[in-house]
């Protein structure tokens, strides 16, 4: 028998002793889970349906199980590079081919809650990113960059989607930030509390949906509809986000956990 490494022994001991904690960054997945609204000229993702196959009844007297139906990008979910046209020809770009090592990384949490409270269309700019790095250190290669906006406090569907006459309003990233994170900082990807990794108005930006365009074009990932980011320190947590191994999958609902 091989002895457990000291690192893993400490990990288990520290979890058992409460010196390390698991924080669940995942929203419940249920029929009321909000799904992104696209303009009606585009195909829409269905909502969540959960139908019992059997529940200790005639259809299966001793067992309970369900049939699930939903789009790959539903609830707390993972965006693979193949999701976007800019990432469609990259190697290892789908849920089944991304090396599993890349599902684990340190978290950098950027808190812009107050800015977003004042302006739901707030975009993280280079200035703000540099300010964060001056305070907390340079974002390391292979990090998850999580944008803490407080948006997950919006438990009401209409408030969460925040759609006005001119489309949805929710925060995101300035294109220059996405470019710096993807190309220079070489992060794993970005995670957000909102329905997608681009701002609500990003369909009107140039290019449209710049964060998807840049991140996935560089082989980076996205995490959407996260919660409990307020329980993470700015640095020092490790995030694990592993999508279902869907062959050629563009994304998947995911249970995202942080070790803090
Ligand atoms: Mn998505």
PDB file of C-alpha atoms and ligand atoms in Angstrom:
ATOM      1  CA  UNK A   1       0.000   0.000   0.000  1.00  0.00           C
ATOM      2  CA  UNK A   2       1.252   3.476  -0.838  1.00  0.00           C
ATOM      3  CA  UNK A   3       1.277   5.977   2.007  1.00  0.00           C
ATOM      4  CA  UNK A   4      -0.875   9.076   1.556  1.00  0.00           C
ATOM      5  CA  UNK A   5       1.199  12.137   0.755  1.00  0.00           C
ATOM      6  CA  UNK A   6       1.721  14.594   3.592  1.00  0.00           C
ATOM      7  CA  UNK A   7      -0.225  17.215   1.651  1.00  0.00           C
ATOM      8  CA  UNK A   8      -3.298  15.029   1.276  1.00  0.00           C
ATOM      9  CA  UNK A   9      -3.048  13.805   4.876  1.00  0.00           C
ATOM     10  CA  UNK A  10      -3.044  17.431   6.034  1.00  0.00           C
ATOM     11  CA  UNK A  11      -5.937  18.236   3.722  1.00  0.00           C
ATOM     12  CA  UNK A  12      -8.120  15.504   5.207  1.00  0.00           C
ATOM     13  CA  UNK A  13      -7.011  16.285   8.779  1.00  0.00           C
ATOM     14  CA  UNK A  14      -7.678  19.992   8.313  1.00  0.00           C
ATOM     15  CA  UNK A  15     -11.115  19.343   6.779  1.00  0.00           C
ATOM     16  CA  UNK A  16     -11.987  16.977   9.638  1.00  0.00           C
ATOM     17  CA  UNK A  17     -10.791  19.456  12.250  1.00  0.00           C
ATOM     18  CA  UNK A  18     -12.600  22.391  10.617  1.00  0.00           C
ATOM     19  CA  UNK A  19      -9.353  24.240   9.913  1.00  0.00           C
ATOM     20  CA  UNK A  20     -10.371  24.027   6.256  1.00  0.00           C
ATOM     21  CA  UNK A  21     -13.979  24.469   5.173  1.00  0.00           C
ATOM     22  CA  UNK A  22     -15.899  23.570   2.045  1.00  0.00           C
ATOM     23  CA  UNK A  23     -17.978  26.455   0.667  1.00  0.00           C
ATOM     24  CA  UNK A  24     -20.660  25.488  -1.848  1.00  0.00           C
ATOM     25  CA  UNK A  25     -20.714  28.050  -4.668  1.00  0.00           C
ATOM     26  CA  UNK A  26     -23.664  26.357  -6.392  1.00  0.00           C
ATOM     27  CA  UNK A  27     -27.274  27.485  -6.827  1.00  0.00           C
ATOM     28  CA  UNK A  28     -30.105  24.910  -6.492  1.00  0.00           C
ATOM     29  CA  UNK A  29     -31.075  23.298  -9.812  1.00  0.00           C
ATOM     30  CA  UNK A  30     -34.860  23.071 -10.083  1.00  0.00           C
ATOM     31  CA  UNK A  31     -37.737  23.953 -12.432  1.00  0.00           C
ATOM     32  CA  UNK A  32     -37.654  27.573 -11.215  1.00  0.00           C
ATOM     33  CA  UNK A  33     -33.954  27.972 -12.108  1.00  0.00           C
ATOM     34  CA  UNK A  34     -33.722  31.020 -14.407  1.00  0.00           C
ATOM     35  CA  UNK A  35     -32.379  30.495 -17.928  1.00  0.00           C
ATOM     36  CA  UNK A  36     -30.868  33.205 -20.112  1.00  0.00           C
ATOM     37  CA  UNK A  37     -33.287  35.091 -22.389  1.00  0.00           C
ATOM     38  CA  UNK A  38     -31.992  35.632 -25.926  1.00  0.00           C
ATOM     39  CA  UNK A  39     -33.636  37.818 -28.564  1.00  0.00           C
ATOM     40  CA  UNK A  40     -36.422  35.784 -30.213  1.00  0.00           C
ATOM     41  CA  UNK A  41     -34.507  35.507 -33.510  1.00  0.00           C
ATOM     42  CA  UNK A  42     -32.219  32.990 -31.731  1.00  0.00           C
ATOM     43  CA  UNK A  43     -33.069  29.509 -30.447  1.00  0.00           C
ATOM     44  CA  UNK A  44     -33.793  29.446 -26.733  1.00  0.00           C
ATOM     45  CA  UNK A  45     -32.573  27.068 -24.057  1.00  0.00           C
ATOM     46  CA  UNK A  46     -35.416  25.218 -22.330  1.00  0.00           C
ATOM     47  CA  UNK A  47     -36.107  25.552 -18.631  1.00  0.00           C
ATOM     48  CA  UNK A  48     -35.453  22.731 -16.220  1.00  0.00           C
ATOM     49  CA  UNK A  49     -37.857  19.800 -16.099  1.00  0.00           C
ATOM     50  CA  UNK A  50     -37.519  16.961 -13.623  1.00  0.00           C
ATOM     51  CA  UNK A  51     -39.892  13.999 -14.115  1.00  0.00           C
ATOM     52  CA  UNK A  52     -39.982  11.009 -11.817  1.00  0.00           C
ATOM     53  CA  UNK A  53     -39.241   7.674 -13.493  1.00  0.00           C
ATOM     54  CA  UNK A  54     -40.416   5.931 -10.346  1.00  0.00           C
ATOM     55  CA  UNK A  55     -40.803   6.812  -6.693  1.00  0.00           C
ATOM     56  CA  UNK A  56     -41.221   3.678  -4.576  1.00  0.00           C
ATOM     57  CA  UNK A  57     -44.357   2.942  -6.554  1.00  0.00           C
ATOM     58  CA  UNK A  58     -45.735   0.635  -9.273  1.00  0.00           C
ATOM     59  CA  UNK A  59     -43.085   1.919 -11.674  1.00  0.00           C
ATOM     60  CA  UNK A  60     -40.300   0.982  -9.281  1.00  0.00           C
ATOM     61  CA  UNK A  61     -41.383  -0.227  -5.841  1.00  0.00           C
ATOM     62  CA  UNK A  62     -38.065   0.187  -3.993  1.00  0.00           C
ATOM     63  CA  UNK A  63     -36.384   3.004  -5.851  1.00  0.00           C
ATOM     64  CA  UNK A  64     -36.662   6.682  -6.746  1.00  0.00           C
ATOM     65  CA  UNK A  65     -35.080   8.348  -9.775  1.00  0.00           C
ATOM     66  CA  UNK A  66     -35.784  11.151 -12.219  1.00  0.00           C
ATOM     67  CA  UNK A  67     -35.392  12.115 -15.829  1.00  0.00           C
ATOM     68  CA  UNK A  68     -33.731  15.509 -16.236  1.00  0.00           C
ATOM     69  CA  UNK A  69     -34.083  17.905 -19.140  1.00  0.00           C
ATOM     70  CA  UNK A  70     -32.256  21.199 -19.488  1.00  0.00           C
ATOM     71  CA  UNK A  71     -29.764  23.040 -21.672  1.00  0.00           C
ATOM     72  CA  UNK A  72     -26.060  22.613 -21.014  1.00  0.00           C
ATOM     73  CA  UNK A  73     -25.892  26.226 -19.818  1.00  0.00           C
ATOM     74  CA  UNK A  74     -28.413  26.059 -17.003  1.00  0.00           C
ATOM     75  CA  UNK A  75     -28.114  27.204 -13.407  1.00  0.00           C
ATOM     76  CA  UNK A  76     -24.625  27.125 -11.938  1.00  0.00           C
ATOM     77  CA  UNK A  77     -22.734  25.891 -14.950  1.00  0.00           C
ATOM     78  CA  UNK A  78     -19.420  25.549 -16.767  1.00  0.00           C
ATOM     79  CA  UNK A  79     -18.659  27.090 -20.191  1.00  0.00           C
ATOM     80  CA  UNK A  80     -16.138  25.115 -22.262  1.00  0.00           C
ATOM     81  CA  UNK A  81     -14.119  26.840 -25.032  1.00  0.00           C
ATOM     82  CA  UNK A  82     -16.121  25.010 -27.725  1.00  0.00           C
ATOM     83  CA  UNK A  83     -19.179  26.976 -26.527  1.00  0.00           C
ATOM     84  CA  UNK A  84     -17.997  29.965 -28.559  1.00  0.00           C
ATOM     85  CA  UNK A  85     -17.108  30.167 -32.254  1.00  0.00           C
ATOM     86  CA  UNK A  86     -13.698  31.593 -31.329  1.00  0.00           C
ATOM     87  CA  UNK A  87     -12.854  28.387 -29.441  1.00  0.00           C
ATOM     88  CA  UNK A  88     -14.437  25.858 -31.769  1.00  0.00           C
ATOM     89  CA  UNK A  89     -11.206  24.541 -33.306  1.00  0.00           C
ATOM     90  CA  UNK A  90      -8.976  24.572 -30.219  1.00  0.00           C
ATOM     91  CA  UNK A  91      -7.589  21.273 -28.907  1.00  0.00           C
ATOM     92  CA  UNK A  92      -9.181  19.809 -25.762  1.00  0.00           C
ATOM     93  CA  UNK A  93     -11.980  22.367 -25.951  1.00  0.00           C
ATOM     94  CA  UNK A  94     -15.013  20.307 -24.880  1.00  0.00           C
ATOM     95  CA  UNK A  95     -16.320  18.943 -21.584  1.00  0.00           C
ATOM     96  CA  UNK A  96     -14.963  15.441 -22.284  1.00  0.00           C
ATOM     97  CA  UNK A  97     -11.510  16.442 -23.533  1.00  0.00           C
ATOM     98  CA  UNK A  98     -10.436  19.228 -21.152  1.00  0.00           C
ATOM     99  CA  UNK A  99      -7.717  17.717 -18.937  1.00  0.00           C
ATOM    100  CA  UNK A 100      -9.216  17.176 -15.472  1.00  0.00           C
ATOM    101  CA  UNK A 101      -6.262  18.966 -13.888  1.00  0.00           C
ATOM    102  CA  UNK A 102      -7.757  22.185 -15.250  1.00  0.00           C
ATOM    103  CA  UNK A 103     -10.878  21.862 -13.140  1.00  0.00           C
ATOM    104  CA  UNK A 104      -8.938  22.813  -9.983  1.00  0.00           C
ATOM    105  CA  UNK A 105      -7.267  26.128  -9.261  1.00  0.00           C
ATOM    106  CA  UNK A 106      -6.719  28.896  -6.729  1.00  0.00           C
ATOM    107  CA  UNK A 107      -9.409  31.563  -6.593  1.00  0.00           C
ATOM    108  CA  UNK A 108      -8.936  35.317  -6.903  1.00  0.00           C
ATOM    109  CA  UNK A 109     -12.135  37.012  -5.726  1.00  0.00           C
ATOM    110  CA  UNK A 110     -12.700  40.585  -6.868  1.00  0.00           C
ATOM    111  CA  UNK A 111     -15.399  42.311  -4.843  1.00  0.00           C
ATOM    112  CA  UNK A 112     -17.308  44.954  -6.789  1.00  0.00           C
ATOM    113  CA  UNK A 113     -20.578  44.588  -4.885  1.00  0.00           C
ATOM    114  CA  UNK A 114     -20.845  48.278  -4.018  1.00  0.00           C
ATOM    115  CA  UNK A 115     -20.205  49.362  -7.595  1.00  0.00           C
ATOM    116  CA  UNK A 116     -22.876  46.964  -8.855  1.00  0.00           C
ATOM    117  CA  UNK A 117     -25.355  48.108  -6.199  1.00  0.00           C
ATOM    118  CA  UNK A 118     -24.940  51.611  -7.664  1.00  0.00           C
ATOM    119  CA  UNK A 119     -24.845  50.513 -11.309  1.00  0.00           C
ATOM    120  CA  UNK A 120     -26.144  47.131 -12.505  1.00  0.00           C
ATOM    121  CA  UNK A 121     -24.295  47.605 -15.817  1.00  0.00           C
ATOM    122  CA  UNK A 122     -20.936  47.914 -14.009  1.00  0.00           C
ATOM    123  CA  UNK A 123     -17.957  46.530 -15.950  1.00  0.00           C
ATOM    124  CA  UNK A 124     -14.699  45.510 -14.316  1.00  0.00           C
ATOM    125  CA  UNK A 125     -12.060  47.755 -15.860  1.00  0.00           C
ATOM    126  CA  UNK A 126      -8.261  47.460 -16.065  1.00  0.00           C
ATOM    127  CA  UNK A 127      -7.984  50.201 -13.438  1.00  0.00           C
ATOM    128  CA  UNK A 128     -10.013  48.213 -10.951  1.00  0.00           C
ATOM    129  CA  UNK A 129      -8.163  44.997 -11.729  1.00  0.00           C
ATOM    130  CA  UNK A 130      -4.793  46.709 -11.222  1.00  0.00           C
ATOM    131  CA  UNK A 131      -6.062  48.218  -7.972  1.00  0.00           C
ATOM    132  CA  UNK A 132      -7.011  44.701  -6.805  1.00  0.00           C
ATOM    133  CA  UNK A 133      -3.565  43.351  -7.763  1.00  0.00           C
ATOM    134  CA  UNK A 134      -1.788  46.159  -5.897  1.00  0.00           C
ATOM    135  CA  UNK A 135      -3.706  45.119  -2.789  1.00  0.00           C
ATOM    136  CA  UNK A 136      -3.685  41.314  -3.116  1.00  0.00           C
ATOM    137  CA  UNK A 137      -0.845  40.465  -5.496  1.00  0.00           C
ATOM    138  CA  UNK A 138      -0.608  39.530  -9.124  1.00  0.00           C
ATOM    139  CA  UNK A 139      -3.166  37.023 -10.369  1.00  0.00           C
ATOM    140  CA  UNK A 140      -1.292  33.740 -10.760  1.00  0.00           C
ATOM    141  CA  UNK A 141      -1.335  31.555 -13.834  1.00  0.00           C
ATOM    142  CA  UNK A 142      -4.030  28.887 -13.622  1.00  0.00           C
ATOM    143  CA  UNK A 143      -6.303  30.853 -11.263  1.00  0.00           C
ATOM    144  CA  UNK A 144     -10.052  31.118 -11.316  1.00  0.00           C
ATOM    145  CA  UNK A 145     -10.980  34.812 -11.278  1.00  0.00           C
ATOM    146  CA  UNK A 146     -14.324  35.234  -9.552  1.00  0.00           C
ATOM    147  CA  UNK A 147     -16.279  38.473  -9.845  1.00  0.00           C
ATOM    148  CA  UNK A 148     -18.156  39.039  -6.607  1.00  0.00           C
ATOM    149  CA  UNK A 149     -21.078  41.320  -7.424  1.00  0.00           C
ATOM    150  CA  UNK A 150     -23.724  40.406  -4.858  1.00  0.00           C
ATOM    151  CA  UNK A 151     -25.976  39.481  -7.783  1.00  0.00           C
ATOM    152  CA  UNK A 152     -26.848  36.107  -6.213  1.00  0.00           C
ATOM    153  CA  UNK A 153     -28.809  38.015  -3.546  1.00  0.00           C
ATOM    154  CA  UNK A 154     -31.376  38.566  -6.320  1.00  0.00           C
ATOM    155  CA  UNK A 155     -33.436  35.455  -5.599  1.00  0.00           C
ATOM    156  CA  UNK A 156     -36.417  36.791  -7.538  1.00  0.00           C
ATOM    157  CA  UNK A 157     -36.251  35.626 -11.158  1.00  0.00           C
ATOM    158  CA  UNK A 158     -37.144  39.029 -12.642  1.00  0.00           C
ATOM    159  CA  UNK A 159     -34.577  40.819 -10.484  1.00  0.00           C
ATOM    160  CA  UNK A 160     -31.930  38.203 -11.353  1.00  0.00           C
ATOM    161  CA  UNK A 161     -32.483  38.503 -15.116  1.00  0.00           C
ATOM    162  CA  UNK A 162     -33.133  42.287 -14.789  1.00  0.00           C
ATOM    163  CA  UNK A 163     -34.500  42.675 -18.307  1.00  0.00           C
ATOM    164  CA  UNK A 164     -35.631  46.136 -19.371  1.00  0.00           C
ATOM    165  CA  UNK A 165     -37.139  47.401 -22.618  1.00  0.00           C
ATOM    166  CA  UNK A 166     -33.592  47.624 -24.004  1.00  0.00           C
ATOM    167  CA  UNK A 167     -32.535  44.145 -22.886  1.00  0.00           C
ATOM    168  CA  UNK A 168     -30.897  42.705 -19.779  1.00  0.00           C
ATOM    169  CA  UNK A 169     -28.825  44.771 -17.344  1.00  0.00           C
ATOM    170  CA  UNK A 170     -26.200  42.951 -15.306  1.00  0.00           C
ATOM    171  CA  UNK A 171     -22.485  43.417 -14.598  1.00  0.00           C
ATOM    172  CA  UNK A 172     -19.496  41.938 -16.397  1.00  0.00           C
ATOM    173  CA  UNK A 173     -16.010  42.536 -17.723  1.00  0.00           C
ATOM    174  CA  UNK A 174     -14.515  45.220 -19.905  1.00  0.00           C
ATOM    175  CA  UNK A 175     -12.984  43.545 -22.982  1.00  0.00           C
ATOM    176  CA  UNK A 176      -9.501  44.750 -21.996  1.00  0.00           C
ATOM    177  CA  UNK A 177      -9.801  42.893 -18.679  1.00  0.00           C
ATOM    178  CA  UNK A 178     -10.866  39.654 -20.381  1.00  0.00           C
ATOM    179  CA  UNK A 179      -7.894  40.005 -22.737  1.00  0.00           C
ATOM    180  CA  UNK A 180      -5.404  40.645 -19.938  1.00  0.00           C
ATOM    181  CA  UNK A 181      -6.709  37.728 -17.873  1.00  0.00           C
ATOM    182  CA  UNK A 182      -6.759  35.296 -20.796  1.00  0.00           C
ATOM    183  CA  UNK A 183      -3.550  36.208 -22.579  1.00  0.00           C
ATOM    184  CA  UNK A 184      -1.244  37.712 -19.972  1.00  0.00           C
ATOM    185  CA  UNK A 185      -2.360  36.275 -16.620  1.00  0.00           C
ATOM    186  CA  UNK A 186      -3.193  32.930 -18.283  1.00  0.00           C
ATOM    187  CA  UNK A 187      -6.068  32.171 -15.896  1.00  0.00           C
ATOM    188  CA  UNK A 188      -8.251  29.048 -15.977  1.00  0.00           C
ATOM    189  CA  UNK A 189     -11.250  31.260 -16.536  1.00  0.00           C
ATOM    190  CA  UNK A 190     -13.666  33.642 -14.903  1.00  0.00           C
ATOM    191  CA  UNK A 191     -16.663  32.997 -12.692  1.00  0.00           C
ATOM    192  CA  UNK A 192     -19.657  35.253 -12.082  1.00  0.00           C
ATOM    193  CA  UNK A 193     -22.836  35.399 -10.010  1.00  0.00           C
ATOM    194  CA  UNK A 194     -24.915  36.429 -13.029  1.00  0.00           C
ATOM    195  CA  UNK A 195     -26.602  34.247 -15.661  1.00  0.00           C
ATOM    196  CA  UNK A 196     -23.593  34.427 -18.013  1.00  0.00           C
ATOM    197  CA  UNK A 197     -19.981  35.601 -18.038  1.00  0.00           C
ATOM    198  CA  UNK A 198     -20.744  38.655 -20.165  1.00  0.00           C
ATOM    199  CA  UNK A 199     -22.585  41.745 -19.001  1.00  0.00           C
ATOM    200  CA  UNK A 200     -26.311  41.912 -19.689  1.00  0.00           C
ATOM    201  CA  UNK A 201     -25.814  44.558 -22.377  1.00  0.00           C
ATOM    202  CA  UNK A 202     -22.824  42.757 -23.958  1.00  0.00           C
ATOM    203  CA  UNK A 203     -24.800  41.855 -27.074  1.00  0.00           C
ATOM    204  CA  UNK A 204     -24.497  45.534 -28.013  1.00  0.00           C
ATOM    205  CA  UNK A 205     -20.713  45.699 -27.353  1.00  0.00           C
ATOM    206  CA  UNK A 206     -17.999  45.597 -30.001  1.00  0.00           C
ATOM    207  CA  UNK A 207     -17.289  42.728 -30.397  1.00  0.00           C
ATOM    208  CA  UNK A 208     -20.567  41.380 -29.027  1.00  0.00           C
ATOM    209  CA  UNK A 209     -20.123  39.246 -25.890  1.00  0.00           C
ATOM    210  CA  UNK A 210     -16.425  40.177 -25.563  1.00  0.00           C
ATOM    211  CA  UNK A 211     -15.735  37.989 -22.534  1.00  0.00           C
ATOM    212  CA  UNK A 212     -17.001  34.832 -24.278  1.00  0.00           C
ATOM    213  CA  UNK A 213     -15.192  35.852 -27.467  1.00  0.00           C
ATOM    214  CA  UNK A 214     -11.840  36.479 -25.789  1.00  0.00           C
ATOM    215  CA  UNK A 215     -11.861  33.832 -23.053  1.00  0.00           C
ATOM    216  CA  UNK A 216     -13.045  30.903 -25.127  1.00  0.00           C
ATOM    217  CA  UNK A 217     -10.860  31.962 -28.048  1.00  0.00           C
ATOM    218  CA  UNK A 218      -7.914  31.605 -25.673  1.00  0.00           C
ATOM    219  CA  UNK A 219      -9.095  28.193 -24.423  1.00  0.00           C
ATOM    220  CA  UNK A 220     -10.333  29.563 -21.101  1.00  0.00           C
ATOM    221  CA  UNK A 221     -13.454  28.589 -19.167  1.00  0.00           C
ATOM    222  CA  UNK A 222     -16.469  30.284 -17.653  1.00  0.00           C
ATOM    223  CA  UNK A 223     -18.539  29.681 -14.539  1.00  0.00           C
ATOM    224  CA  UNK A 224     -21.964  31.315 -14.273  1.00  0.00           C
ATOM    225  CA  UNK A 225     -24.646  31.671 -11.589  1.00  0.00           C
ATOM    226  CA  UNK A 226     -22.263  31.210  -8.672  1.00  0.00           C
ATOM    227  CA  UNK A 227     -23.258  32.091  -5.107  1.00  0.00           C
ATOM    228  CA  UNK A 228     -21.627  32.420  -1.673  1.00  0.00           C
ATOM    229  CA  UNK A 229     -18.659  34.313  -3.091  1.00  0.00           C
ATOM    230  CA  UNK A 230     -18.966  36.523   0.008  1.00  0.00           C
ATOM    231  CA  UNK A 231     -17.692  33.516   2.008  1.00  0.00           C
ATOM    232  CA  UNK A 232     -14.386  33.440   0.123  1.00  0.00           C
ATOM    233  CA  UNK A 233     -11.271  35.465   0.923  1.00  0.00           C
ATOM    234  CA  UNK A 234      -9.808  37.633  -1.877  1.00  0.00           C
ATOM    235  CA  UNK A 235      -7.054  35.004  -2.279  1.00  0.00           C
ATOM    236  CA  UNK A 236      -6.261  31.697  -0.626  1.00  0.00           C
ATOM    237  CA  UNK A 237      -9.229  29.502  -1.553  1.00  0.00           C
ATOM    238  CA  UNK A 238      -9.045  26.608  -4.010  1.00  0.00           C
ATOM    239  CA  UNK A 239     -11.985  26.102  -6.374  1.00  0.00           C
ATOM    240  CA  UNK A 240     -13.015  22.801  -7.935  1.00  0.00           C
ATOM    241  CA  UNK A 241     -15.431  23.006 -10.887  1.00  0.00           C
ATOM    242  CA  UNK A 242     -15.668  19.834 -12.958  1.00  0.00           C
ATOM    243  CA  UNK A 243     -18.372  19.629 -15.663  1.00  0.00           C
ATOM    244  CA  UNK A 244     -20.113  16.409 -16.642  1.00  0.00           C
ATOM    245  CA  UNK A 245     -18.046  14.472 -19.174  1.00  0.00           C
ATOM    246  CA  UNK A 246     -20.492  15.131 -22.015  1.00  0.00           C
ATOM    247  CA  UNK A 247     -18.904  14.076 -25.308  1.00  0.00           C
ATOM    248  CA  UNK A 248     -18.441  17.276 -27.339  1.00  0.00           C
ATOM    249  CA  UNK A 249     -20.269  19.092 -24.545  1.00  0.00           C
ATOM    250  CA  UNK A 250     -20.201  22.897 -24.682  1.00  0.00           C
ATOM    251  CA  UNK A 251     -20.890  23.175 -20.981  1.00  0.00           C
ATOM    252  CA  UNK A 252     -22.674  21.520 -18.125  1.00  0.00           C
ATOM    253  CA  UNK A 253     -24.388  22.247 -14.870  1.00  0.00           C
ATOM    254  CA  UNK A 254     -21.712  21.843 -12.251  1.00  0.00           C
ATOM    255  CA  UNK A 255     -21.314  21.604  -8.500  1.00  0.00           C
ATOM    256  CA  UNK A 256     -18.709  24.227  -7.745  1.00  0.00           C
ATOM    257  CA  UNK A 257     -16.984  23.954  -4.376  1.00  0.00           C
ATOM    258  CA  UNK A 258     -14.263  25.986  -2.740  1.00  0.00           C
ATOM    259  CA  UNK A 259     -11.824  24.822  -0.092  1.00  0.00           C
ATOM    260  CA  UNK A 260     -11.262  27.730   2.277  1.00  0.00           C
TER     261      UNK A 260
HETATM  262 MN1  LIG B   1     -22.845  29.464 -20.350  1.00  0.00          MN
END
